[in-house]
Amino acid sequence: MARAIEEMRVRGAPAIAIAAAYGVALAALEASRNADAETVDKAASKTGVLRRIEEAVRRLRQTRPTAVNLFQALRRIEMVVAMSRDLTPAALAGRLAAEADRMAAEDVAVNRRIGTFGAAVFRQPVRVLTHCNTGSLATVEYGTALGVIRSLHHQGKLRHVWVDETRPFLQGARLTAYELLADGIPFTLITDSMAAHFMRAGQVDAVVVGADRIAANGDTANKIGTYGLAVLCHHHRIPFYVAAPSTTFDLSIPSGASIPIEERASGEVTHVLGLPVAPAGVCAAHPAFDVTPAELITGIVTEFGVVEPNAERIRATLAAGGRQEGGDGA
Amino acid sequence: MARAIEEMRVRGAPAIAIAAAYGVALAALEASRNADAETVDKAASKTGVLRRIEEAVRRLRQTRPTAVNLFQALRRIEMVVAMSRDLTPAALAGRLAAEADRMAAEDVAVNRRIGTFGAAVFRQPVRVLTHCNTGSLATVEYGTALGVIRSLHHQGKLRHVWVDETRPFLQGARLTAYELLADGIPFTLITDSMAAHFMRAGQVDAVVVGADRIAANGDTANKIGTYGLAVLCHHHRIPFYVAAPSTTFDLSIPSGASIPIEERASGEVTHVLGLPVAPAGVCAAHPAFDVTPAELITGIVTEFGVVEPNAERIRATLAAGGRQEGGDGA
């Protein structure tokens, strides 16, 4: 699972988080079966299973540094482990799998709410530009920014989607285009370099993107290319929305300056799907994310509503949302 | 030659212009040889050669609509034909080949002067970002924007080059990277979507790009993605220069709104070097150029010096340059 995340076979902040939770559950299941098979000393075998779980958490934590949902999910799994120390290895594995299932179900519900809140922002049918992939292939189902686009479509408020191909990994061309084709949502694929041209031509009414980590002040790390889009929106007076679950916020980080930006392999830029597009020996940079300062963001669409991107509003919204969730669960 | 231009085997506004001039010379040479072989009626064979030249000019004019240098070059060739009506077919063909040679030599000289004027703009060593390919592979030799970069390098005033890969055709990754590698000029290849990130990080001191057509007011058509860079420069207070020979100006066009923008095949976006990067059935837009309004351009580097991008300064510079050239030739 760790390799799948590193190699971006599973990608998208919410999908990575859930995949990691299942990864720990798988490690626990495997370890508990071995423990059952070799049982001599029950206490020793329990210790072995717990050690294996710790190792899995540590390994998964090292896969990708930028998206915070991964760390939030692993912390939640660790809490479940801590509260389940008296269970047998098999029961513990089952408990972790159930927790991962619960997180997956929550992700779908959260995305539906993000979609509803995001679509409510727009009164008239709009042409939306999006970057990267934030749909069913980046979450458990429905999506964040693509969830907003899906909701707009269902409500008859979507005129068109502009899909940035999203170099270097081409998530837009490969994944978002696939999802929109499958759903019959009208869209046009463009290279990232065309967005400004269509904005100037008055053909883009809004930009909606996802997020990998949002600092306490609203600064947002997301797929490389997002920041440039935000600047272009500012210049063209086009609203720029971030759509992300509350687990994307990292209140321990005051601003975007402290968000670690993953630097991926140069070969992912010099090659496209394994095919070289630059001469041998060329050095390429590959920051996988960039940071958009809060002042360029019109609003952040969460499962608790659309938040103005400033520290006070963010803290208040997350606190109120957390209380409400606690209430729902009680 | 027309097919080579259409299929972008020859590309870059200055290279296209010279190639087209040679294309007409080739047509004249071929027609004059046929005329020599079949000569019965000298007048009739001369008419046939002239008709063939006209056809060649017409065909070449239809290859690509945006870059104006092509049309300027063909007009110049037509004037030579008009002034050479009393020559034999063979002598006419020779005259056209000699004119194409002269244009090629002029292109090199012009590029050297653009390089010198462009480099003189900068006092301190700079990190320059460029888009597309404007070097020896886009001109006869040396280049326009890349000529400025070469001159900076020769003068020890170049710290680094950021090379936009320039989707969809990847002229940056394939051609500019090749030229810079060959010259030993230090550079880093980036995807177009990374430019904003490195600007925000304070790692770009200037952007220098080429041009395909400059309207009377300074609005500039250039490779798709250029306009977005200009907006990003404006936002980050980074100087944005256009480097182009005076033949790139089209004073018959008041503003960029009247520049025809070539729409190329969707398949050049959905495929990279022939490899599909999007699901079958995806519709992609492919405007090959965009227009940067004059107010976002710091200066236009021509062979007559650096021009402030406004109608008055442009007209005065071109008039003065033209007079000086006339004087040089006298």
XYZ file of C-alpha atoms in Angstrom:
660
model
C 0.000 0.000 0.000
C 2.881 2.361 0.838
C 4.437 1.694 -2.561
C 1.083 2.217 -4.287
C 0.842 5.645 -2.628
C 4.452 6.570 -3.408
C 4.092 5.566 -7.050
C 0.781 7.450 -7.250
C -1.269 4.390 -8.098
C -3.466 5.707 -5.319
C -3.425 9.521 -5.321
C -5.640 12.389 -4.230
C -5.428 13.517 -0.602
C -8.696 11.882 0.599
C -8.052 8.624 -1.289
C -4.524 8.416 0.139
C -5.880 8.876 3.673
C -8.431 6.068 3.366
C -5.973 3.803 1.541
C -3.475 4.300 4.366
C -6.135 3.395 6.963
C -6.859 0.195 5.050
C -3.102 -0.364 4.771
C -2.778 -0.449 8.563
C -5.842 -2.701 8.828
C -4.251 -5.071 6.281
C -0.991 -5.149 8.249
C -2.958 -5.919 11.436
C -4.937 -8.663 9.703
C -1.806 -10.266 8.279
C 0.028 -10.064 11.612
C -2.953 -11.452 13.546
C -3.202 -14.464 11.184
C 0.488 -15.194 11.641
C 0.005 -14.819 15.387
C -2.921 -17.265 15.351
C -0.889 -19.780 13.361
C 2.173 -19.649 15.601
C 0.515 -19.007 18.948
C 2.599 -20.120 21.889
C 2.683 -17.044 24.083
C -0.486 -14.912 23.756
C 1.054 -11.785 25.263
C 4.122 -12.023 23.035
C 2.022 -12.505 19.907
C -0.119 -9.466 20.838
C 3.024 -7.399 21.253
C 4.189 -8.573 17.821
C 0.929 -7.519 16.205
C 1.070 -4.101 17.844
C 4.676 -3.701 16.701
C 3.654 -4.604 13.136
C 0.882 -2.000 13.269
C 3.347 0.626 14.470
C 5.709 -0.272 11.635
C 2.903 -0.005 9.092
C 1.892 3.421 10.407
C 5.515 4.599 10.308
C 6.042 3.297 6.771
C 2.801 4.821 5.468
C 3.628 8.141 7.106
C 6.791 8.363 4.998
C 5.068 7.946 1.644
C 4.092 11.503 0.775
C 4.743 14.653 2.799
C 2.336 17.346 1.595
C -1.281 16.188 1.946
C -2.247 16.286 5.606
C -5.261 13.948 5.385
C -2.835 11.008 5.384
C -1.418 12.044 8.773
C -4.869 12.764 10.186
C -6.080 9.317 9.126
C -3.055 7.557 10.626
C -3.494 9.491 13.881
C -7.129 8.394 14.032
C -6.097 4.771 13.447
C -3.469 5.068 16.192
C -6.143 6.313 18.585
C -8.322 3.318 17.767
C -5.358 1.028 18.419
C -4.697 2.742 21.745
C -8.343 2.276 22.772
C -8.392 -1.393 21.692
C -5.368 -2.790 23.519
C -7.458 -5.375 25.346
C -8.817 -6.944 22.134
C -7.367 -10.147 20.675
C -5.157 -9.671 17.575
C -7.979 -10.871 15.299
C -10.541 -8.606 16.945
C -8.140 -5.654 16.728
C -7.622 -6.260 13.003
C -11.388 -6.380 12.551
C -11.756 -3.170 14.560
C -9.228 -1.365 12.323
C -10.909 -2.628 9.146
C -14.259 -1.406 10.502
C -12.707 1.996 11.262
C -11.343 2.217 7.708
C -14.816 1.312 6.391
C -16.295 4.057 8.571
C -13.757 6.583 7.261
C -14.594 5.572 3.691
C -18.317 6.027 4.298
C -17.687 9.377 5.974
C -15.613 10.497 2.990
C -18.531 9.877 0.641
C -20.960 11.730 2.907
C -18.530 14.624 3.342
C -18.035 14.893 -0.425
C -21.792 15.000 -1.036
C -22.092 17.852 1.451
C -19.162 19.700 -0.127
C -20.894 19.284 -3.487
C -24.142 20.709 -2.160
C -22.494 23.680 -0.418
C -20.281 24.374 -3.421
C -23.108 24.247 -5.952
C -25.196 26.599 -3.786
C -22.574 29.319 -4.315
C -23.648 29.722 -7.936
C -27.075 31.073 -8.922
C -26.666 31.015 -12.713
C -25.325 28.181 -14.879
C -21.541 28.486 -14.940
C -18.494 27.424 -16.898
C -16.053 26.003 -14.366
C -12.353 25.387 -14.843
C -10.681 22.732 -12.703
C -7.153 21.446 -12.239
C -5.858 17.954 -11.451
C -8.316 15.242 -10.445
C -10.525 15.613 -7.399
C -13.264 13.126 -8.284
C -14.068 9.494 -7.544
C -10.487 8.632 -8.461
C -9.075 10.987 -5.799
C -11.543 10.225 -3.015
C -13.700 7.236 -2.110
C -16.543 8.492 -4.305
C -18.048 11.658 -5.787
C -15.108 13.973 -5.160
C -14.342 17.376 -3.708
C -13.957 20.017 -6.457
C -15.333 17.487 -8.934
C -18.109 16.808 -6.421
C -19.061 20.494 -6.667
C -19.020 20.165 -10.465
C -21.155 16.994 -10.259
C -23.658 18.745 -7.985
C -23.821 21.743 -10.350
C -24.478 19.338 -13.220
C -27.244 17.524 -11.322
C -28.861 20.861 -10.512
C -28.741 22.034 -14.132
C -26.329 24.836 -13.225
C -23.288 23.632 -15.154
C -22.676 25.047 -18.632
C -19.259 23.588 -19.286
C -16.102 22.306 -17.650
C -12.591 23.312 -18.694
C -10.207 20.544 -17.697
C -6.540 21.478 -17.215
C -4.497 18.491 -18.364
C -2.299 19.020 -15.262
C 1.252 18.326 -16.219
C 3.416 16.558 -15.334
C 1.236 13.664 -14.173
C -1.709 14.462 -16.463
C -4.367 13.773 -13.830
C -6.731 16.097 -15.713
C -6.261 14.463 -19.116
C -6.205 10.910 -17.811
C -8.532 10.907 -14.798
C -10.846 13.937 -14.746
C -11.539 13.560 -18.475
C -12.344 9.886 -17.832
C -14.772 10.685 -15.026
C -16.556 13.464 -16.910
C -16.856 11.318 -20.046
C -18.331 8.513 -17.935
C -20.865 10.907 -16.353
C -21.768 12.588 -19.647
C -20.749 16.016 -18.323
C -19.751 18.406 -21.146
C -16.106 19.449 -20.983
C -13.096 20.526 -23.003
C -9.570 19.394 -22.247
C -6.917 22.121 -22.386
C -3.212 22.331 -21.633
C -2.444 24.175 -18.402
C -0.990 27.010 -20.490
C -4.370 27.711 -22.163
C -6.325 28.662 -19.023
C -5.331 32.342 -19.182
C -6.370 32.575 -22.845
C -9.881 31.291 -22.147
C -10.221 33.472 -19.053
C -9.352 36.557 -21.107
C -11.914 35.450 -23.692
C -14.573 35.536 -20.941
C -15.221 31.808 -21.152
C -14.452 30.880 -17.541
C -16.911 31.891 -14.799
C -15.205 30.192 -11.856
C -12.277 27.982 -10.910
C -12.794 25.189 -8.388
C -9.867 23.077 -7.201
C -9.104 20.648 -4.385
C -6.474 20.939 -1.649
C -3.765 18.838 -0.048
C -3.213 20.941 3.044
C -4.743 24.199 4.266
C -2.850 26.201 6.893
C -4.594 27.927 9.807
C -4.696 31.216 7.858
C -6.254 29.662 4.739
C -3.074 29.372 2.627
C -3.619 26.267 0.547
C -1.208 23.686 -0.849
C -2.554 21.906 -3.908
C -1.308 20.346 -7.135
C 1.413 22.349 -8.890
C -0.248 24.884 -11.189
C -2.986 25.830 -8.732
C -1.253 28.990 -7.540
C -0.839 30.270 -11.090
C -4.553 29.720 -11.713
C -5.382 31.709 -8.570
C -3.250 34.623 -9.803
C -4.952 34.450 -13.205
C -8.380 34.454 -11.504
C -7.394 37.488 -9.450
C -6.299 39.323 -12.612
C -9.500 38.440 -14.477
C -11.817 38.917 -11.463
C -12.951 35.314 -11.618
C -13.943 33.630 -8.321
C -11.468 30.996 -7.162
C -12.786 28.278 -4.831
C -11.019 25.511 -2.947
C -13.136 22.450 -2.115
C -11.818 20.182 0.632
C -12.957 18.188 3.642
C -12.235 19.612 7.091
C -9.504 16.979 7.515
C -7.448 18.987 4.978
C -6.940 21.819 7.488
C -3.757 21.779 9.506
C -4.273 24.305 12.298
C -0.839 23.513 13.702
C 0.660 25.354 10.734
C 0.163 29.146 10.847
C 0.685 29.800 7.133
C 1.489 28.146 3.830
C 5.182 28.940 4.254
C 5.462 25.988 6.668
C 3.794 23.414 4.420
C 6.376 20.886 3.181
C 6.299 20.709 -0.623
C 7.080 17.293 -2.054
C 9.816 17.308 -4.712
C 9.235 14.350 -7.012
C 11.515 12.724 -9.586
C 12.795 14.807 -12.495
C 11.971 11.892 -14.817
C 8.241 12.503 -14.326
C 8.753 15.852 -16.120
C 11.245 14.740 -18.784
C 9.073 11.711 -19.629
C 5.367 11.439 -20.431
C 3.925 7.995 -19.672
C 7.466 6.632 -19.904
C 8.244 8.301 -23.223
C 11.125 10.821 -23.149
C 10.059 14.321 -24.242
C 13.396 16.044 -23.550
C 16.953 15.224 -24.602
C 18.902 12.881 -22.321
C 20.791 14.733 -19.615
C 18.209 17.475 -19.125
C 17.642 18.536 -15.531
C 13.999 19.202 -14.626
C 12.424 20.551 -11.459
C 9.386 18.777 -10.058
C 7.690 20.435 -7.106
C 4.491 18.383 -6.925
C 2.516 21.135 -5.180
C 2.424 24.881 -4.789
C 0.914 27.167 -2.181
C -1.883 29.622 -2.925
C -2.051 32.466 -0.401
C -5.404 32.897 1.300
C -5.947 36.384 -0.164
C -6.326 34.863 -3.648
C -9.004 32.390 -2.500
C -12.658 33.454 -2.717
C -13.895 30.714 -0.400
C -13.103 27.249 0.908
C -15.951 24.778 0.467
C -16.030 22.262 3.335
C -18.636 19.797 4.589
C -19.583 22.493 7.147
C -20.209 25.193 4.534
C -18.198 27.742 2.570
C -15.529 29.363 4.714
C -13.937 32.733 4.166
C -10.191 32.021 4.078
C -8.971 33.721 7.227
C -7.762 32.288 10.531
C -10.730 33.436 12.608
C -13.456 32.145 10.270
C -11.618 28.880 9.685
C -11.170 28.191 13.403
C -14.798 29.079 14.151
C -16.181 26.939 11.324
C -14.091 23.907 12.231
C -15.005 24.244 15.923
C -18.732 24.581 15.169
C -18.586 21.727 12.671
C -16.728 19.520 15.137
C -19.305 20.237 17.877
C -22.150 19.454 15.505
C -20.498 16.190 14.474
C -19.959 15.282 18.113
C -23.647 16.001 18.649
C -24.655 13.869 15.673
C -22.612 11.010 17.032
C -23.928 11.270 20.599
C 7.855 23.072 -48.041
C 4.224 24.049 -47.406
C 3.564 20.682 -45.803
C 6.737 20.959 -43.704
C 5.455 24.292 -42.372
C 1.923 23.008 -41.748
C 3.200 19.937 -39.911
C 5.585 22.126 -37.903
C 8.716 20.392 -39.175
C 9.813 23.968 -39.786
C 8.422 26.235 -37.075
C 9.229 29.551 -35.425
C 8.064 32.740 -37.136
C 11.467 33.764 -38.614
C 12.349 30.220 -39.748
C 8.951 29.858 -41.423
C 9.472 33.131 -43.297
C 12.871 32.134 -44.681
C 11.718 28.593 -45.453
C 8.800 30.009 -47.416
C 11.151 32.255 -49.417
C 13.268 29.212 -50.261
C 10.062 27.338 -51.077
C 9.194 29.864 -53.777
C 12.784 29.776 -55.080
C 12.579 25.993 -55.274
C 9.291 26.158 -57.194
C 10.873 28.664 -59.604
C 13.950 26.476 -60.067
C 11.886 23.381 -60.721
C 9.589 25.214 -63.135
C 12.534 26.812 -64.977
C 14.214 23.413 -65.454
C 11.012 21.963 -66.858
C 10.723 25.052 -69.072
C 14.323 24.603 -70.297
C 13.684 20.930 -71.052
C 10.492 21.505 -72.979
C 11.244 24.890 -74.518
C 9.269 25.582 -77.674
C 7.715 28.955 -77.020
C 9.886 31.132 -74.753
C 7.112 33.529 -73.837
C 4.731 30.691 -72.982
C 7.325 28.939 -70.845
C 8.057 32.207 -68.994
C 4.339 32.614 -68.298
C 4.239 29.042 -67.007
C 7.123 29.690 -64.620
C 5.483 32.878 -63.335
C 2.228 31.015 -62.833
C 4.051 28.307 -60.903
C 5.649 30.957 -58.679
C 2.242 32.516 -58.031
C 0.846 29.105 -57.105
C 3.735 28.473 -54.734
C 3.213 31.832 -53.037
C -0.521 31.182 -52.715
C 0.028 27.694 -51.299
C 2.660 28.841 -48.800
C 0.445 31.729 -47.687
C -2.209 29.228 -46.605
C 0.058 27.212 -44.329
C -0.186 29.101 -41.045
C -2.260 32.194 -40.288
C -0.813 33.832 -37.165
C 2.881 34.654 -37.653
C 3.157 37.678 -39.935
C 6.808 37.194 -40.961
C 5.620 34.559 -43.448
C 3.408 37.070 -45.253
C 6.107 39.760 -45.155
C 8.624 37.350 -46.685
C 6.240 36.271 -49.449
C 5.426 39.912 -50.238
C 9.127 40.659 -50.521
C 9.589 37.697 -52.875
C 6.622 38.883 -54.954
C 8.246 42.309 -55.287
C 11.464 40.700 -56.497
C 9.455 38.702 -59.049
C 7.687 41.882 -60.208
C 11.036 43.641 -60.665
C 12.586 40.668 -62.493
C 10.032 40.055 -65.219
C 12.584 40.524 -67.992
C 14.899 37.776 -66.705
C 14.956 34.273 -68.204
C 13.248 31.584 -66.094
C 16.626 30.230 -64.948
C 17.911 33.694 -64.070
C 14.672 34.460 -62.207
C 15.005 31.274 -60.162
C 18.592 32.228 -59.344
C 17.458 35.717 -58.385
C 14.849 34.312 -55.969
C 17.343 31.884 -54.416
C 19.780 34.784 -53.957
C 17.003 36.830 -52.305
C 16.232 33.957 -49.921
C 19.960 33.731 -49.123
C 19.994 37.468 -48.429
C 16.957 37.143 -46.133
C 18.653 34.286 -44.277
C 21.827 36.322 -43.770
C 19.763 39.314 -42.629
C 17.936 37.110 -40.114
C 21.212 36.113 -38.488
C 22.427 39.715 -38.338
C 19.083 40.894 -36.962
C 19.138 38.215 -34.265
C 22.647 39.196 -33.194
C 21.508 42.795 -32.811
C 18.390 41.738 -30.882
C 20.682 39.711 -28.608
C 22.929 42.693 -27.983
C 20.081 45.128 -27.321
C 18.272 42.602 -25.126
C 21.308 41.764 -23.031
C 22.048 45.473 -22.516
C 18.737 45.799 -20.642
C 20.155 43.868 -17.702
C 22.975 45.207 -15.517
C 23.220 42.332 -13.038
C 23.361 38.593 -13.771
C 19.783 37.367 -14.131
C 17.670 34.237 -14.028
C 15.529 34.308 -17.155
C 12.418 32.265 -17.856
C 11.504 31.587 -21.478
C 8.646 29.878 -23.266
C 8.572 27.851 -26.488
C 11.667 27.803 -28.732
C 13.076 30.985 -30.182
C 16.623 29.848 -30.918
C 18.554 28.458 -33.875
C 15.715 26.006 -34.440
C 13.147 28.816 -34.815
C 15.261 31.228 -36.849
C 18.169 30.844 -39.260
C 20.667 31.063 -36.422
C 21.161 32.453 -32.892
C 17.532 33.232 -32.160
C 15.364 36.050 -30.851
C 14.492 35.550 -27.156
C 17.061 32.764 -27.031
C 19.458 35.133 -28.799
C 19.053 37.525 -25.858
C 19.734 34.614 -23.497
C 22.817 33.607 -25.558
C 24.115 37.188 -25.462
C 23.561 37.375 -21.702
C 25.495 34.114 -21.333
C 28.397 35.368 -23.478
C 28.545 38.550 -21.407
C 28.577 36.636 -18.106
C 25.208 38.109 -17.131
C 23.162 34.912 -17.143
C 22.646 33.080 -13.851
C 20.143 30.492 -14.989
C 17.430 29.756 -17.528
C 14.001 28.369 -16.656
C 12.638 26.543 -19.693
C 8.862 26.132 -19.935
C 8.236 22.770 -21.586
C 5.540 24.506 -23.693
C 2.664 22.132 -24.092
C 1.177 20.920 -26.309
C 4.033 20.784 -28.818
C 6.817 20.691 -26.204
C 9.093 23.101 -28.070
C 10.727 24.015 -24.760
C 11.425 20.435 -23.660
C 12.449 19.192 -27.093
C 14.114 22.181 -28.784
C 15.137 24.871 -26.291
C 16.502 22.238 -23.905
C 18.475 20.761 -26.827
C 19.968 24.127 -27.787
C 20.897 25.092 -24.239
C 22.444 21.679 -23.570
C 24.481 22.020 -26.782
C 25.696 25.494 -25.743
C 26.438 24.498 -22.160
C 24.063 27.133 -20.790
C 22.743 26.222 -17.314
C 18.994 25.660 -17.277
C 16.147 23.787 -15.602
C 13.200 22.383 -17.475
C 9.801 22.973 -15.869
C 6.197 22.306 -16.824
C 4.309 25.451 -17.848
C 2.284 25.148 -14.646
C 5.401 25.601 -12.460
C 6.362 29.107 -13.631
C 4.149 30.861 -11.052
C 5.607 28.783 -8.221
C 9.191 29.761 -9.053
C 8.212 33.398 -9.570
C 6.643 33.495 -6.107
C 9.803 31.904 -4.714
C 11.774 34.863 -6.115
C 13.754 32.698 -8.511
C 12.806 34.420 -11.770
C 14.264 37.855 -12.544
C 12.833 38.315 -16.037
C 10.792 36.600 -18.715
C 11.873 36.900 -22.357
C 9.750 35.405 -25.126
C 9.475 35.676 -28.904
C 6.521 36.846 -30.991
C 4.534 35.738 -34.008
C 2.772 39.027 -34.725
C 2.817 42.403 -33.003
C -0.057 44.804 -33.681
C 0.461 48.548 -34.169
C -0.315 49.193 -30.488
C 2.159 46.586 -29.208
C -0.319 43.779 -28.460
C 1.631 40.599 -29.161
C 0.564 37.190 -30.429
C 2.922 34.425 -29.378
C 2.840 30.732 -28.473
C -0.086 29.721 -26.280
C 0.886 30.214 -22.641
C 2.682 33.519 -23.216
C -0.252 35.658 -22.069
C -0.534 33.749 -18.789
C 3.181 34.314 -18.159
C 2.729 38.033 -18.775
C -0.081 38.163 -16.192
C 2.086 36.255 -13.708
C 4.970 38.693 -14.328
C 2.642 41.634 -13.733
C 1.482 40.105 -10.441
C 5.040 39.389 -9.273
C 6.513 42.654 -10.653
C 8.885 40.763 -12.918
C 9.874 42.450 -16.215
C 8.364 40.792 -19.280
C 10.188 41.297 -22.586
C 9.258 40.315 -26.126
C 12.190 39.820 -28.535
C 11.348 39.919 -32.236
C 12.638 41.268 -35.546
C 10.903 44.325 -37.001
C 9.283 42.040 -39.600
C 7.071 40.729 -36.763
C 5.190 44.035 -36.539
C 1.948 44.312 -38.472
C 1.078 48.005 -38.494
C -2.026 47.285 -40.567
C -3.588 45.768 -37.469
C -4.518 48.306 -34.770
C -4.641 45.878 -31.840
C -4.261 42.239 -30.902
C -8.021 41.695 -31.206
C -7.586 41.521 -35.007
C -4.756 38.968 -35.033
C -6.037 35.641 -36.392
C -5.321 32.853 -33.897
C -4.586 29.485 -35.476
C -6.685 26.632 -34.080
C -4.724 23.404 -34.513
C -5.822 19.784 -34.270
C -7.283 18.514 -30.995
C -5.107 15.407 -31.351
C -1.974 17.456 -30.669
C -3.352 18.021 -27.127
C -4.827 14.560 -26.494
C -1.601 12.914 -27.723
C 2.036 13.491 -26.772
C 4.474 12.461 -29.501
C 1.751 10.213 -30.898
C 0.962 8.578 -27.551
C -2.610 9.122 -26.266
C -2.708 10.843 -22.856
C -6.505 11.185 -22.631
C -9.319 8.654 -23.060
C -10.632 8.158 -26.605
C -13.471 10.538 -27.440
C -12.153 13.462 -25.409
C -12.572 16.871 -27.025
C -9.620 19.223 -26.599
C -9.160 22.848 -27.563
C -5.958 23.866 -29.276
C -5.473 27.565 -29.872
C -1.812 27.605 -30.946
C -1.266 31.227 -29.873
C -2.578 33.804 -27.458
C -2.431 37.586 -27.377
C -0.623 39.537 -24.682
C -1.906 43.114 -24.351
C 0.770 45.791 -24.678
C 0.239 47.048 -21.111
C 1.693 43.789 -19.747
C 4.864 44.070 -21.866
C 7.875 45.868 -20.377
C 9.623 46.313 -23.707
C 9.950 44.861 -27.199
C 13.530 44.072 -28.193
C 14.043 44.609 -31.930
C 17.134 44.959 -34.124
C 16.626 48.737 -33.803
C 16.648 48.723 -30.004
C 14.192 48.167 -27.169
C 10.816 49.731 -27.921
C 8.220 50.792 -25.399
C 5.042 48.948 -26.435
C 2.808 51.784 -27.591
C 1.690 52.835 -31.062
C 3.680 56.057 -31.205
C 7.019 54.609 -30.083
C 6.597 51.559 -32.294
C 5.848 53.614 -35.392
C 8.751 55.991 -34.704
C 11.235 53.175 -34.064
C 10.275 51.232 -37.169
C 10.398 54.403 -39.313
C 13.809 55.407 -37.962
C 15.120 51.862 -38.311
C 13.817 51.616 -41.854
C 15.495 54.919 -42.827
C 18.761 53.786 -41.289
C 18.581 50.487 -43.165
C 17.837 52.330 -46.383
C 20.883 54.489 -45.656
C 23.057 51.443 -44.932
C 22.079 49.912 -48.235
C 22.725 53.101 -50.282
